[in-house]
Coordinates of C-alpha atoms and ligand atoms in Angstrom, one line a residue:
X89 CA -3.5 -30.1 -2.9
X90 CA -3.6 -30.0 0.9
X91 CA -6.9 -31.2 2.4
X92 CA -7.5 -28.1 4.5
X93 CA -10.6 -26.2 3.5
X94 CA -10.2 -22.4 3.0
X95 CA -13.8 -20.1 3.6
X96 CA -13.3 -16.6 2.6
X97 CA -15.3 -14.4 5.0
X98 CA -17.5 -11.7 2.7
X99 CA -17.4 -9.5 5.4
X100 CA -14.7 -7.7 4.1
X101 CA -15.9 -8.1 0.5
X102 CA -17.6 -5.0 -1.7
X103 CA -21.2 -5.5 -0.7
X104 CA -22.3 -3.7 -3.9
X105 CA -20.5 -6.6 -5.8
X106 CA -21.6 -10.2 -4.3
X107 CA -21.8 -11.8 -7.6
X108 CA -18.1 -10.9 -8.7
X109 CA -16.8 -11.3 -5.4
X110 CA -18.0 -14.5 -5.6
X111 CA -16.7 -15.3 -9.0
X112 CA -13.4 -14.1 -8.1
X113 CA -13.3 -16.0 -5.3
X114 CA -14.1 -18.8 -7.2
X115 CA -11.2 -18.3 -9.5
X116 CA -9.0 -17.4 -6.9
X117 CA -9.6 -21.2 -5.9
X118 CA -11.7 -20.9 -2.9
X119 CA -14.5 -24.1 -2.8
X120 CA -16.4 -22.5 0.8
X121 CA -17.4 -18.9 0.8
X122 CA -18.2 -18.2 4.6
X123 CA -21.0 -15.7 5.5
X124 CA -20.9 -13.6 8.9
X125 CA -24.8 -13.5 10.2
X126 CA -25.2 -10.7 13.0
X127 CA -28.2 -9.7 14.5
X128 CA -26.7 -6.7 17.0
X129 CA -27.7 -8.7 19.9
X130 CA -25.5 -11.5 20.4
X131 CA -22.7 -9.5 18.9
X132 CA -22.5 -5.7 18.7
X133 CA -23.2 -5.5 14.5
X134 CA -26.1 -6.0 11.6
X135 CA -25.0 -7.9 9.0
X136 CA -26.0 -10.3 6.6
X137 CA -29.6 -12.2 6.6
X138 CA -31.7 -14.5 4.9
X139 CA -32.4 -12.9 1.6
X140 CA -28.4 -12.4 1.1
X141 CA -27.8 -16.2 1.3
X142 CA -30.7 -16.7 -0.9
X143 CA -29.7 -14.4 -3.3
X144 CA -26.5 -16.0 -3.3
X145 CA -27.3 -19.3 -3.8
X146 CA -29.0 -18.5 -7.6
X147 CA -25.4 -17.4 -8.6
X148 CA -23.1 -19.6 -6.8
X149 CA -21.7 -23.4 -6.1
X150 CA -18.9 -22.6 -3.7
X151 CA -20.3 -24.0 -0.3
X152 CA -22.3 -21.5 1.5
X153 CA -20.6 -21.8 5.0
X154 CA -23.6 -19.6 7.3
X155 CA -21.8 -18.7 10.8
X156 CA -24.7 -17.5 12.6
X157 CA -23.8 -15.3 15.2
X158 CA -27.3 -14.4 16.6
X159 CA -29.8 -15.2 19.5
X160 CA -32.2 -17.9 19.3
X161 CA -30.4 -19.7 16.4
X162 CA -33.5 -22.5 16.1
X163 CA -36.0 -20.3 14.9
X164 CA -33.6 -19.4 11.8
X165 CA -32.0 -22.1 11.2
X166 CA -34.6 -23.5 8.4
X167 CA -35.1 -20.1 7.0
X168 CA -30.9 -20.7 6.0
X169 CA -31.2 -23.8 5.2
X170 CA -34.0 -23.3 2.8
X171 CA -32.0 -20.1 1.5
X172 CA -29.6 -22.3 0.6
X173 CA -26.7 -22.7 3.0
X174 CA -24.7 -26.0 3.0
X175 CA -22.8 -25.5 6.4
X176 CA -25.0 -23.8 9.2
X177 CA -22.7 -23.1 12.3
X178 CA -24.7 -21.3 15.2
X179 CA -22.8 -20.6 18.9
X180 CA -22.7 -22.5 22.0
X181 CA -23.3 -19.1 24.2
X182 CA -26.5 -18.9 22.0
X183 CA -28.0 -22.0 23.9
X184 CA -29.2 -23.0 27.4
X185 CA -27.1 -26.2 28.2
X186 CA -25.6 -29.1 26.4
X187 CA -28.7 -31.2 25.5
X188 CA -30.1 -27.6 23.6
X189 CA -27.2 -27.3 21.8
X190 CA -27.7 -31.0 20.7
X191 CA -31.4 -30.6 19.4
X192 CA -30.0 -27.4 17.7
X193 CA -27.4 -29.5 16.0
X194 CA -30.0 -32.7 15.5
X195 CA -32.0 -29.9 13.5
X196 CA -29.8 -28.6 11.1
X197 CA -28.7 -31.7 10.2
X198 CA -32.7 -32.3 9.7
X199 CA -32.9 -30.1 7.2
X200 CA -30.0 -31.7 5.5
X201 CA -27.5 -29.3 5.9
X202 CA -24.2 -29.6 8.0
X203 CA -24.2 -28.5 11.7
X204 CA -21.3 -26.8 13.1
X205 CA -21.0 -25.3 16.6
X206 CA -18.9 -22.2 17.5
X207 CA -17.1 -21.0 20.7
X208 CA -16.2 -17.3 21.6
X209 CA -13.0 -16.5 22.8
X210 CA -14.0 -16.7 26.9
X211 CA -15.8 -20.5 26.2
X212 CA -13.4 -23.1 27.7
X213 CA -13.2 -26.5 24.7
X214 CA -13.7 -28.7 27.3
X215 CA -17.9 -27.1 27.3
X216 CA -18.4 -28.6 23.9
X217 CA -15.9 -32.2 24.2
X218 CA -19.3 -34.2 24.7
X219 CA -20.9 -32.8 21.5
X220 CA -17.8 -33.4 19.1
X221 CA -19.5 -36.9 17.7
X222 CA -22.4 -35.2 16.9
X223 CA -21.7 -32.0 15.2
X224 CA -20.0 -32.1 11.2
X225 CA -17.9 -29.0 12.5
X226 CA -16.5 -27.2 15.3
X227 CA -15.6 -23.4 15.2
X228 CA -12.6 -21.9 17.5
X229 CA -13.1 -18.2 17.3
X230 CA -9.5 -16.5 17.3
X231 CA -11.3 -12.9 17.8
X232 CA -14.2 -11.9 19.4
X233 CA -17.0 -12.0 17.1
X234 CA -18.4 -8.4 15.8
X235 CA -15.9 -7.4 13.1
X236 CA -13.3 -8.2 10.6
X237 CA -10.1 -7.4 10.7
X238 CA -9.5 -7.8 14.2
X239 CA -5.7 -9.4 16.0
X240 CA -5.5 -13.1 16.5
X241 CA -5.9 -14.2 20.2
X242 CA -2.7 -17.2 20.5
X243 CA -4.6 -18.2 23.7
X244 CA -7.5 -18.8 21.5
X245 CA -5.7 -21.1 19.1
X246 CA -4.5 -23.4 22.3
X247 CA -8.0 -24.9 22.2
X248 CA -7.3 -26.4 18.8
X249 CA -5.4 -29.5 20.5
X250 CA -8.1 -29.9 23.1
X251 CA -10.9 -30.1 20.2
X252 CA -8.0 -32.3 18.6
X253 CA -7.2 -34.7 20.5
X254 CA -11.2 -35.8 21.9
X255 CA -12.9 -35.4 17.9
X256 CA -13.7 -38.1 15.6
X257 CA -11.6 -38.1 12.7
X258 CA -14.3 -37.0 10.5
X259 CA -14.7 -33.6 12.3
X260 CA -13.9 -30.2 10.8
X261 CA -11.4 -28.1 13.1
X262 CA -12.4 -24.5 11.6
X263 CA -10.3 -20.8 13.1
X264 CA -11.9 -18.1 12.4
X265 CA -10.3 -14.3 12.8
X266 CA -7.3 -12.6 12.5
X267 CA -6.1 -15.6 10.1
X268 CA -3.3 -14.7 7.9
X269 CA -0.6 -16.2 6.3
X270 CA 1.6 -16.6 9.5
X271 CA -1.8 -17.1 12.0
X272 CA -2.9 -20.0 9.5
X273 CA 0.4 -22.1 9.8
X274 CA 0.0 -22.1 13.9
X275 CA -4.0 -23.1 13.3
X276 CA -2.9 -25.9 10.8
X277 CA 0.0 -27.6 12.8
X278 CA -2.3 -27.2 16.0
X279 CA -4.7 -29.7 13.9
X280 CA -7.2 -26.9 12.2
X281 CA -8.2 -27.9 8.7
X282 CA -10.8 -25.3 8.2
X283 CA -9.6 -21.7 7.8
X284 CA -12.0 -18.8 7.8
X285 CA -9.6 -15.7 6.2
X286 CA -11.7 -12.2 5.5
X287 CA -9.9 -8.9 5.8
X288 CA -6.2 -10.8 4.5
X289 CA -7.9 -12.4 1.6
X290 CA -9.9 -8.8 0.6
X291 CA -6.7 -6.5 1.1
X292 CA -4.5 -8.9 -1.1
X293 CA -4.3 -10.5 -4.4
X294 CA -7.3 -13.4 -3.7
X295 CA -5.1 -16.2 -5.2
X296 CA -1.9 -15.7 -3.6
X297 CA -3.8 -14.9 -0.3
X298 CA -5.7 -18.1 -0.3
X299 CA -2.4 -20.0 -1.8
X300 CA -0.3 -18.6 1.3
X301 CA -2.8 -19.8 3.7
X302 CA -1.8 -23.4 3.3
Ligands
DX5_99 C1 -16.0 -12.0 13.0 C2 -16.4 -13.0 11.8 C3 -15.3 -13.3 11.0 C4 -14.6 -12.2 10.2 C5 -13.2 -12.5 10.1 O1 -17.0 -12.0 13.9 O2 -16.9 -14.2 12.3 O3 -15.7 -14.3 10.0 O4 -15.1 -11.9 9.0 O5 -12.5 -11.4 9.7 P1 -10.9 -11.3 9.7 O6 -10.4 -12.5 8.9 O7 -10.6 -10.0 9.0 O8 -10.5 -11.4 11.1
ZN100 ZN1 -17.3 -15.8 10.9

């Protein structure tokens, strides 16, 4: 079994079944679930919030991978952890300069969860190099961040090498949007080993979808 870790993104899953998503998911072989936070200020959406995750957590083990995509992520970042999320990844453009984005980071690890920091398409890798030995994981978005189902941005993915090539090995490389079976292989051989897959995984058969992602 290849190393890379696979987080199905519930945005595209029936919100009016969680649990069996979830289970199905499970089955399916998937051992993250990721979970799209919007707030309709940092990104043009509502989406998921606190109770979700918590609800979540009572029916779940699959790692609850929280990618925050919201304004003033350190005044929510222990209302997710307490809810239950294991990963909590918040974004760069959310935070004043580089020494903010390291308390952010100092406190989600804190509270005992992993920190992971997140770039939009526009923020160059070399912004975040100095913070690579302090964060558990790094997220390249390959879309803008709003919506599923969107077209991987190749430009995007030419930051994987950069992230690459300055991270300790112990860092987590994750793509998120537009990944697909042909997307993921570019991600993977660029030195991604975290995949975030919503709209391919929910349109197709779970387990070949998360098997052709590899
Ligand atoms: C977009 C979200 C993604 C989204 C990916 O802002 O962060 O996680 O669910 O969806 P797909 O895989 O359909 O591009
Ligand atoms: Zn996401």
């Amino acid at each position: 079994m290849s190393d890379i870790i696979i987080s199905p993104s519930i945005l595209s899953a029936d919100f009016a079944n969680l649990e069996s998503e979830l289970k199905a998911l499970k089955e399916a072989g998937a051992r993250w679930v990721h979970i799209d936070v919007m707030d309709g200020h940092f990104v043009p959406n509502i989406t998921i919030g606190i109770p979700v995750v918590k609800s979540l957590r009572k029916i779940t083990d699959l790692i609850l991978d929280t990618h925050l995509m919201i304004e003033n992520p350190e005044k929510y970042v222990e209302a997710f952890a307490k809810a239950g999320s294991d990963v909590i990844t918040f974004h760069f453009e959310t935070v004043k300069d580089i020494s903010h984005a390291a308390e952010v980071i100092s406190l989600i690890k804190s509270l005992g969860v992993k920190a992971g920091i997140s770039i939009k398409p526009k923020t160059p890798p070399e912004e975040v190099l100095s913070l690579l030995d302090k964060t558990d994981l790094l997220l390249v978005m390959t879309v803008e961040p709003g919506f599923g189902g969107q077209e991987f941005m190749h430009d995007c993915a030419m930051k994987i090498p950069v992230i690459k090539e300055n991270a300790p090995e112990s860092l987590i490389i994750q793509v998120d949007g537009g990944v697909n079976n042909l997307t993921s292989k570019i991600c993977t051989s660029l030195g991604a080993n975290s995949l975030v897959a919503g709209s391919y995984i929910f349109k197709n058969d779970y387990k070949k979808a998360i098997e052709s992602l590899y």
